[in-house]
PDB file of C-alpha atoms in Angstrom:
ATOM      1  CA  GLN A  12       3.873   5.271  35.944  1.00 94.00           C
ATOM      2  CA  ALA A  13       2.024   2.926  33.717  1.00 96.00           C
ATOM      3  CA  HIS A  14       3.951   1.902  30.685  1.00 97.00           C
ATOM      4  CA  LEU A  15       3.761  -0.934  27.988  1.00 98.00           C
ATOM      5  CA  VAL A  16       7.016  -2.082  26.394  1.00 98.00           C
ATOM      6  CA  GLN A  17       6.522  -4.454  22.736  1.00 98.00           C
ATOM      7  CA  SER A  18       8.672  -6.973  21.202  1.00 97.00           C
ATOM      8  CA  GLY A  19      11.055  -6.098  18.539  1.00 97.00           C
ATOM      9  CA  ALA A  20      10.636  -5.884  14.702  1.00 98.00           C
ATOM     10  CA  GLU A  21       9.949  -8.926  12.662  1.00 98.00           C
ATOM     11  CA  VAL A  22      10.165  -9.819   9.095  1.00 98.00           C
ATOM     12  CA  LYS A  23       8.137 -12.540   8.016  1.00 98.00           C
ATOM     13  CA  LYS A  24       7.223 -14.522   4.556  1.00 98.00           C
ATOM     14  CA  PRO A  25       4.040 -14.511   3.056  1.00 97.00           C
ATOM     15  CA  GLY A  26       2.211 -17.245   4.782  1.00 97.00           C
ATOM     16  CA  ALA A  27       3.939 -17.010   7.898  1.00 98.00           C
ATOM     17  CA  SER A  28       2.476 -16.482  11.405  1.00 98.00           C
ATOM     18  CA  VAL A  29       4.066 -13.497  13.999  1.00 98.00           C
ATOM     19  CA  LYS A  30       3.303 -13.228  17.621  1.00 98.00           C
ATOM     20  CA  VAL A  31       3.644  -9.684  19.130  1.00 98.00           C
ATOM     21  CA  SER A  32       4.201  -9.243  22.940  1.00 98.00           C
ATOM     22  CA  CYS A  33       3.020  -6.360  25.035  1.00 98.00           C
ATOM     23  CA  LYS A  34       4.497  -5.989  28.643  1.00 98.00           C
ATOM     24  CA  ALA A  35       2.579  -4.037  31.192  1.00 98.00           C
ATOM     25  CA  SER A  36       4.112  -2.373  34.144  1.00 97.00           C
ATOM     26  CA  GLY A  37       2.938   0.419  36.714  1.00 97.00           C
ATOM     27  CA  TYR A  38      -0.056  -0.703  36.945  1.00 97.00           C
ATOM     28  CA  PRO A  39      -3.011  -3.919  37.822  1.00 97.00           C
ATOM     29  CA  PHE A  40      -2.696  -5.524  34.515  1.00 97.00           C
ATOM     30  CA  THR A  41      -6.006  -7.687  34.648  1.00 96.00           C
ATOM     31  CA  SER A  42      -7.963  -4.179  35.862  1.00 95.00           C
ATOM     32  CA  TYR A  43      -7.444  -3.040  32.273  1.00 96.00           C
ATOM     33  CA  ALA A  44      -8.408  -4.679  28.825  1.00 96.00           C
ATOM     34  CA  MET A  45      -5.400  -4.498  25.906  1.00 97.00           C
ATOM     35  CA  HIS A  46      -6.622  -3.878  22.340  1.00 97.00           C
ATOM     36  CA  TRP A  47      -4.305  -4.386  19.184  1.00 98.00           C
ATOM     37  CA  VAL A  48      -4.226  -1.587  16.876  1.00 98.00           C
ATOM     38  CA  ARG A  49      -2.172  -1.669  13.353  1.00 98.00           C
ATOM     39  CA  GLN A  50      -1.179   1.341  11.282  1.00 98.00           C
ATOM     40  CA  ALA A  51       0.075   0.491   7.852  1.00 97.00           C
ATOM     41  CA  PRO A  52       2.614   3.023   6.081  1.00 96.00           C
ATOM     42  CA  GLY A  53       0.959   6.457   5.853  1.00 94.00           C
ATOM     43  CA  GLN A  54      -2.070   5.110   6.593  1.00 96.00           C
ATOM     44  CA  GLY A  55      -4.560   5.566   9.400  1.00 96.00           C
ATOM     45  CA  LEU A  56      -5.300   3.067  12.973  1.00 97.00           C
ATOM     46  CA  GLU A  57      -6.828   0.188  12.708  1.00 97.00           C
ATOM     47  CA  LEU A  58      -8.423  -1.891  15.342  1.00 96.00           C
ATOM     48  CA  MET A  59      -7.533  -5.576  15.285  1.00 97.00           C
ATOM     49  CA  GLY A  60      -9.472  -6.637  18.592  1.00 96.00           C
ATOM     50  CA  TRP A  61      -8.990  -6.682  22.581  1.00 96.00           C
ATOM     51  CA  ILE A  62      -8.922  -8.877  25.094  1.00 96.00           C
ATOM     52  CA  ASN A  63     -10.309  -8.497  29.129  1.00 95.00           C
ATOM     53  CA  THR A  64      -6.890  -9.056  30.592  1.00 96.00           C
ATOM     54  CA  GLY A  65      -9.052 -10.268  33.692  1.00 94.00           C
ATOM     55  CA  THR A  66     -11.223 -12.852  32.508  1.00 94.00           C
ATOM     56  CA  GLY A  67      -9.757 -13.770  29.522  1.00 95.00           C
ATOM     57  CA  LYS A  68     -12.494 -13.187  27.030  1.00 95.00           C
ATOM     58  CA  THR A  69     -11.641 -11.552  23.499  1.00 96.00           C
ATOM     59  CA  LYS A  70     -13.336  -9.952  20.951  1.00 95.00           C
ATOM     60  CA  TYR A  71     -11.925  -9.698  17.155  1.00 96.00           C
ATOM     61  CA  THR A  72     -12.943  -6.805  14.885  1.00 95.00           C
ATOM     62  CA  GLN A  73     -14.654  -8.968  12.066  1.00 94.00           C
ATOM     63  CA  LYS A  74     -11.937  -8.416   9.218  1.00 95.00           C
ATOM     64  CA  PHE A  75      -9.380 -10.268  11.509  1.00 95.00           C
ATOM     65  CA  GLN A  76     -11.437 -12.980  13.085  1.00 94.00           C
ATOM     66  CA  GLY A  77     -10.107 -16.279  11.997  1.00 95.00           C
ATOM     67  CA  ARG A  78      -6.613 -14.927  11.734  1.00 97.00           C
ATOM     68  CA  VAL A  79      -5.868 -12.972  14.664  1.00 98.00           C
ATOM     69  CA  THR A  80      -5.516 -14.380  18.512  1.00 98.00           C
ATOM     70  CA  ILE A  81      -5.120 -12.080  21.550  1.00 98.00           C
ATOM     71  CA  THR A  82      -4.001 -14.247  24.674  1.00 98.00           C
ATOM     72  CA  ARG A  83      -2.491 -12.804  27.678  1.00 98.00           C
ATOM     73  CA  ASP A  84      -0.386 -14.089  30.518  1.00 98.00           C
ATOM     74  CA  THR A  85      -1.151 -12.756  33.672  1.00 97.00           C
ATOM     75  CA  SER A  86       1.339 -13.952  35.692  1.00 97.00           C
ATOM     76  CA  ALA A  87       3.713 -11.808  32.839  1.00 98.00           C
ATOM     77  CA  SER A  88       1.649  -8.684  32.703  1.00 98.00           C
ATOM     78  CA  THR A  89       1.811  -9.583  29.251  1.00 98.00           C
ATOM     79  CA  ALA A  90      -0.520  -9.758  26.393  1.00 98.00           C
ATOM     80  CA  TYR A  91      -0.124 -10.875  22.857  1.00 98.00           C
ATOM     81  CA  MET A  92      -1.297 -10.853  19.441  1.00 98.00           C
ATOM     82  CA  GLU A  93      -0.705 -13.151  16.663  1.00 98.00           C
ATOM     83  CA  LEU A  94      -1.644 -12.947  13.209  1.00 98.00           C
ATOM     84  CA  SER A  95      -1.509 -15.911  10.845  1.00 97.00           C
ATOM     85  CA  SER A  96      -1.418 -16.427   6.882  1.00 97.00           C
ATOM     86  CA  LEU A  97       0.619 -12.901   6.686  1.00 98.00           C
ATOM     87  CA  ARG A  98       0.541 -11.306   3.265  1.00 97.00           C
ATOM     88  CA  SER A  99       2.060  -7.975   2.039  1.00 97.00           C
ATOM     89  CA  GLU A 100      -1.021  -5.969   3.148  1.00 97.00           C
ATOM     90  CA  ASP A 101      -0.322  -6.595   6.636  1.00 98.00           C
ATOM     91  CA  THR A 102       2.946  -4.844   6.641  1.00 98.00           C
ATOM     92  CA  ALA A 103       2.382  -2.327   9.594  1.00 98.00           C
ATOM     93  CA  LEU A 104       2.892  -0.986  12.972  1.00 98.00           C
ATOM     94  CA  TYR A 105       1.541  -2.728  15.490  1.00 98.00           C
ATOM     95  CA  PHE A 106       0.263  -1.160  18.637  1.00 98.00           C
ATOM     96  CA  CYS A 107      -0.905  -2.301  21.734  1.00 98.00           C
ATOM     97  CA  ALA A 108      -2.941  -0.335  23.945  1.00 98.00           C
ATOM     98  CA  ARG A 109      -4.820   0.035  27.006  1.00 97.00           C
ATOM     99  CA  SER A 110      -8.288   0.847  28.310  1.00 95.00           C
ATOM    100  CA  GLY A 111     -10.418   0.725  30.914  1.00 89.00           C
ATOM    101  CA  VAL A 112     -13.567  -1.517  30.858  1.00 89.00           C
ATOM    102  CA  ILE A 113     -16.561  -2.281  32.657  1.00 86.00           C
ATOM    103  CA  ARG A 114     -18.866  -5.155  31.641  1.00 84.00           C
ATOM    104  CA  GLU A 115     -17.484  -5.029  28.342  1.00 83.00           C
ATOM    105  CA  VAL A 116     -18.043  -1.347  28.258  1.00 86.00           C
ATOM    106  CA  ILE A 117     -14.350   0.000  26.637  1.00 86.00           C
ATOM    107  CA  TYR A 118     -12.980   3.444  27.959  1.00 89.00           C
ATOM    108  CA  THR A 119     -10.287   5.367  26.290  1.00 94.00           C
ATOM    109  CA  PHE A 120      -6.870   3.988  24.883  1.00 95.00           C
ATOM    110  CA  ASP A 121      -4.688   5.959  27.547  1.00 95.00           C
ATOM    111  CA  VAL A 122      -1.521   4.267  27.471  1.00 97.00           C
ATOM    112  CA  TRP A 123       0.045   2.980  24.234  1.00 98.00           C
ATOM    113  CA  GLY A 124       3.169   0.923  23.680  1.00 98.00           C
ATOM    114  CA  GLN A 125       6.028   2.010  21.133  1.00 98.00           C
ATOM    115  CA  GLY A 126       4.516  -0.041  17.924  1.00 98.00           C
ATOM    116  CA  THR A 127       6.427  -3.201  16.676  1.00 98.00           C
ATOM    117  CA  MET A 128       7.448  -2.917  12.963  1.00 98.00           C
ATOM    118  CA  VAL A 129       5.810  -6.183  11.063  1.00 98.00           C
ATOM    119  CA  THR A 130       7.251  -6.374   7.271  1.00 98.00           C
ATOM    120  CA  VAL A 131       5.878  -9.211   5.385  1.00 98.00           C
ATOM    121  CA  SER A 132       7.885  -9.786   2.214  1.00 96.00           C
ATOM    122  CA  SER A 133       9.198 -12.746  -0.070  1.00 94.00           C
TER     123      SER A 133
ATOM    124  CA  GLU B   5     -21.006  -0.298  13.086  1.00 88.00           C
ATOM    125  CA  VAL B   6     -20.319   3.439  13.509  1.00 93.00           C
ATOM    126  CA  VAL B   7     -18.450   4.960  10.744  1.00 96.00           C
ATOM    127  CA  LEU B   8     -16.308   7.960  11.872  1.00 97.00           C
ATOM    128  CA  THR B   9     -15.769  10.644   9.157  1.00 98.00           C
ATOM    129  CA  GLN B  10     -13.169  13.530   9.295  1.00 98.00           C
ATOM    130  CA  SER B  11     -12.876  16.597   7.247  1.00 95.00           C
ATOM    131  CA  PRO B  12     -10.556  18.024   6.292  1.00 96.00           C
ATOM    132  CA  GLY B  13      -8.335  15.539   5.188  1.00 96.00           C
ATOM    133  CA  THR B  14      -5.432  18.156   5.375  1.00 97.00           C
ATOM    134  CA  LEU B  15      -5.432  21.333   7.210  1.00 97.00           C
ATOM    135  CA  SER B  16      -2.446  23.824   6.327  1.00 96.00           C
ATOM    136  CA  LEU B  17      -2.176  27.019   8.803  1.00 96.00           C
ATOM    137  CA  SER B  18       0.625  28.660  10.385  1.00 95.00           C
ATOM    138  CA  PRO B  19       1.600  28.756  14.136  1.00 95.00           C
ATOM    139  CA  GLY B  20      -0.322  31.125  15.984  1.00 96.00           C
ATOM    140  CA  GLU B  21      -3.869  30.242  13.712  1.00 96.00           C
ATOM    141  CA  ARG B  22      -6.785  28.735  15.118  1.00 97.00           C
ATOM    142  CA  ALA B  23      -7.427  25.333  13.819  1.00 97.00           C
ATOM    143  CA  THR B  24     -10.778  23.460  13.673  1.00 98.00           C
ATOM    144  CA  LEU B  25     -11.433  19.726  13.167  1.00 98.00           C
ATOM    145  CA  SER B  26     -14.235  17.597  12.425  1.00 98.00           C
ATOM    146  CA  CYS B  27     -16.017  14.567  12.920  1.00 98.00           C
ATOM    147  CA  ARG B  28     -18.863  12.946  11.587  1.00 98.00           C
ATOM    148  CA  ALA B  29     -20.899   9.814  12.977  1.00 97.00           C
ATOM    149  CA  SER B  30     -22.741   7.439  10.931  1.00 96.00           C
ATOM    150  CA  GLN B  31     -25.325   7.599  13.758  1.00 95.00           C
ATOM    151  CA  SER B  32     -25.767   9.511  17.135  1.00 95.00           C
ATOM    152  CA  ILE B  33     -22.893   8.315  19.718  1.00 94.00           C
ATOM    153  CA  SER B  34     -23.043   9.149  23.244  1.00 92.00           C
ATOM    154  CA  SER B  35     -20.985  12.181  23.852  1.00 91.00           C
ATOM    155  CA  ASN B  36     -19.185  10.383  27.239  1.00 92.00           C
ATOM    156  CA  PHE B  37     -17.717   7.618  24.665  1.00 95.00           C
ATOM    157  CA  PHE B  38     -16.034  10.174  22.610  1.00 96.00           C
ATOM    158  CA  ALA B  39     -11.873  11.127  22.136  1.00 97.00           C
ATOM    159  CA  TRP B  40      -9.442  12.641  20.133  1.00 98.00           C
ATOM    160  CA  TYR B  41      -5.952  11.609  19.718  1.00 98.00           C
ATOM    161  CA  GLN B  42      -2.771  12.906  18.333  1.00 98.00           C
ATOM    162  CA  GLN B  43       0.030  11.026  16.408  1.00 98.00           C
ATOM    163  CA  LYS B  44       3.456  12.836  15.774  1.00 97.00           C
ATOM    164  CA  PRO B  45       5.547  10.565  13.065  1.00 93.00           C
ATOM    165  CA  GLY B  46       6.975   7.194  14.603  1.00 91.00           C
ATOM    166  CA  GLN B  47       4.900   7.706  17.571  1.00 96.00           C
ATOM    167  CA  PRO B  48       1.667   6.193  19.007  1.00 97.00           C
ATOM    168  CA  PRO B  49      -1.194   8.083  19.348  1.00 98.00           C
ATOM    169  CA  ARG B  50      -1.759  10.046  22.285  1.00 97.00           C
ATOM    170  CA  LEU B  51      -5.031  10.982  24.215  1.00 97.00           C
ATOM    171  CA  LEU B  52      -5.869  14.452  23.842  1.00 98.00           C
ATOM    172  CA  ILE B  53      -9.901  14.523  24.782  1.00 97.00           C
ATOM    173  CA  PHE B  54     -12.097  12.212  26.466  1.00 96.00           C
ATOM    174  CA  GLY B  55     -15.898  12.163  26.863  1.00 95.00           C
ATOM    175  CA  ALA B  56     -16.024  14.784  23.644  1.00 96.00           C
ATOM    176  CA  SER B  57     -14.677  17.403  25.900  1.00 97.00           C
ATOM    177  CA  ASN B  58     -12.819  16.803  28.652  1.00 97.00           C
ATOM    178  CA  ARG B  59      -8.933  17.369  28.193  1.00 97.00           C
ATOM    179  CA  ALA B  60      -6.774  14.415  29.193  1.00 96.00           C
ATOM    180  CA  ALA B  61      -4.125  14.859  32.174  1.00 94.00           C
ATOM    181  CA  GLY B  62      -1.350  16.889  30.835  1.00 95.00           C
ATOM    182  CA  ILE B  63      -3.208  18.574  27.967  1.00 97.00           C
ATOM    183  CA  PRO B  64      -2.554  22.170  27.490  1.00 97.00           C
ATOM    184  CA  ASP B  65      -6.128  24.178  27.416  1.00 96.00           C
ATOM    185  CA  ARG B  66      -5.702  25.325  23.938  1.00 97.00           C
ATOM    186  CA  PHE B  67      -6.801  22.102  23.028  1.00 98.00           C
ATOM    187  CA  SER B  68     -10.746  21.954  23.430  1.00 98.00           C
ATOM    188  CA  GLY B  69     -13.324  19.722  22.362  1.00 97.00           C
ATOM    189  CA  SER B  70     -17.202  19.976  21.800  1.00 97.00           C
ATOM    190  CA  GLY B  71     -20.179  18.444  20.026  1.00 96.00           C
ATOM    191  CA  SER B  72     -23.141  15.818  20.564  1.00 95.00           C
ATOM    192  CA  GLY B  73     -24.933  13.009  18.498  1.00 95.00           C
ATOM    193  CA  THR B  74     -23.245  12.953  15.093  1.00 96.00           C
ATOM    194  CA  ASP B  75     -21.080  16.063  15.101  1.00 97.00           C
ATOM    195  CA  PHE B  76     -17.889  16.447  16.835  1.00 98.00           C
ATOM    196  CA  THR B  77     -14.950  19.166  16.954  1.00 98.00           C
ATOM    197  CA  LEU B  78     -11.762  19.510  17.865  1.00 98.00           C
ATOM    198  CA  THR B  79     -10.249  22.939  18.219  1.00 98.00           C
ATOM    199  CA  ILE B  80      -6.606  24.529  18.978  1.00 97.00           C
ATOM    200  CA  SER B  81      -6.795  28.124  19.647  1.00 96.00           C
ATOM    201  CA  ARG B  82      -3.603  28.942  18.666  1.00 96.00           C
ATOM    202  CA  LEU B  83      -1.351  26.224  16.719  1.00 96.00           C
ATOM    203  CA  GLU B  84       2.397  25.831  18.811  1.00 96.00           C
ATOM    204  CA  PRO B  85       5.044  24.419  16.402  1.00 96.00           C
ATOM    205  CA  GLU B  86       4.316  20.889  18.123  1.00 96.00           C
ATOM    206  CA  ASP B  87       0.570  20.796  17.417  1.00 97.00           C
ATOM    207  CA  PHE B  88       1.505  19.909  13.784  1.00 94.00           C
ATOM    208  CA  ALA B  89       0.569  16.254  13.689  1.00 97.00           C
ATOM    209  CA  VAL B  90      -2.173  14.089  12.707  1.00 98.00           C
ATOM    210  CA  TYR B  91      -5.489  13.753  14.757  1.00 98.00           C
ATOM    211  CA  TYR B  92      -7.585  11.126  14.951  1.00 98.00           C
ATOM    212  CA  CYS B  93     -11.600  10.910  16.523  1.00 98.00           C
ATOM    213  CA  GLN B  94     -12.815   7.791  18.365  1.00 97.00           C
ATOM    214  CA  GLN B  95     -15.978   6.479  19.585  1.00 96.00           C
ATOM    215  CA  TYR B  96     -15.472   3.855  22.124  1.00 93.00           C
ATOM    216  CA  GLY B  97     -18.094   2.183  24.595  1.00 88.00           C
ATOM    217  CA  SER B  98     -19.668  -0.974  23.523  1.00 87.00           C
ATOM    218  CA  SER B  99     -17.955  -0.709  20.027  1.00 89.00           C
ATOM    219  CA  GLN B 100     -14.876   0.937  18.674  1.00 93.00           C
ATOM    220  CA  THR B 101     -13.893   3.111  15.771  1.00 95.00           C
ATOM    221  CA  PHE B 102     -11.408   5.602  14.304  1.00 97.00           C
ATOM    222  CA  GLY B 103     -11.936   8.096  11.984  1.00 98.00           C
ATOM    223  CA  GLN B 104      -9.431   8.370   9.107  1.00 98.00           C
ATOM    224  CA  GLY B 105      -7.280  11.123  10.535  1.00 98.00           C
ATOM    225  CA  THR B 106      -7.001  15.025   9.808  1.00 98.00           C
ATOM    226  CA  LYS B 107      -3.404  16.245   9.226  1.00 98.00           C
ATOM    227  CA  VAL B 108      -2.773  19.414  10.404  1.00 97.00           C
ATOM    228  CA  GLU B 109       0.450  20.934   8.461  1.00 96.00           C
ATOM    229  CA  ILE B 110       2.721  24.244   8.086  1.00 87.00           C
TER     230      ILE B 110
END
């Protein structure tokens, strides 16, 4: 059974960076893409970007270009999302989610991590 | 970028009633790449419908999806207490976007 487990909650000061991990189990890690989606308190879902875990190729939403870096460690079946230059508006619940991918075409997000709360406060 | 607009923002209904949720795309999209998700407080989203009308594994048949082009609908035939949640539409494929969500409340 496919499962994604994320790292724990983080509290960061403005200007700092945060790195969240997402460990996959129960399926061949490099056969699926991994996405990062965030949700500010009381708000909707916001796509940040994704990584083709097989090739390492990434694609970022324009809003986060230059501030987000998504990587993976295939030996550990783990994906990472690092967000830099944090500001208060980055306070949100961050999710990883798996999807099928064929030649850069993404399919549904069928397995989700439990979410990692990142709080940015001075 | 394809913008998805969901309506209504909030739907106030009672258990046993029928819920009809809409999602309109800013341009025509393939129904093969359209999905609905359900999210309850403190939980990640859960895939309900993919390919516009196909139920995901374990989803009860009171949930159904329809639509094509720019207009898509999620119908819950008879609301159960556990169905009160927020629902998001999504288009995927070569790009991905979510709608802003519809809250189904009692």
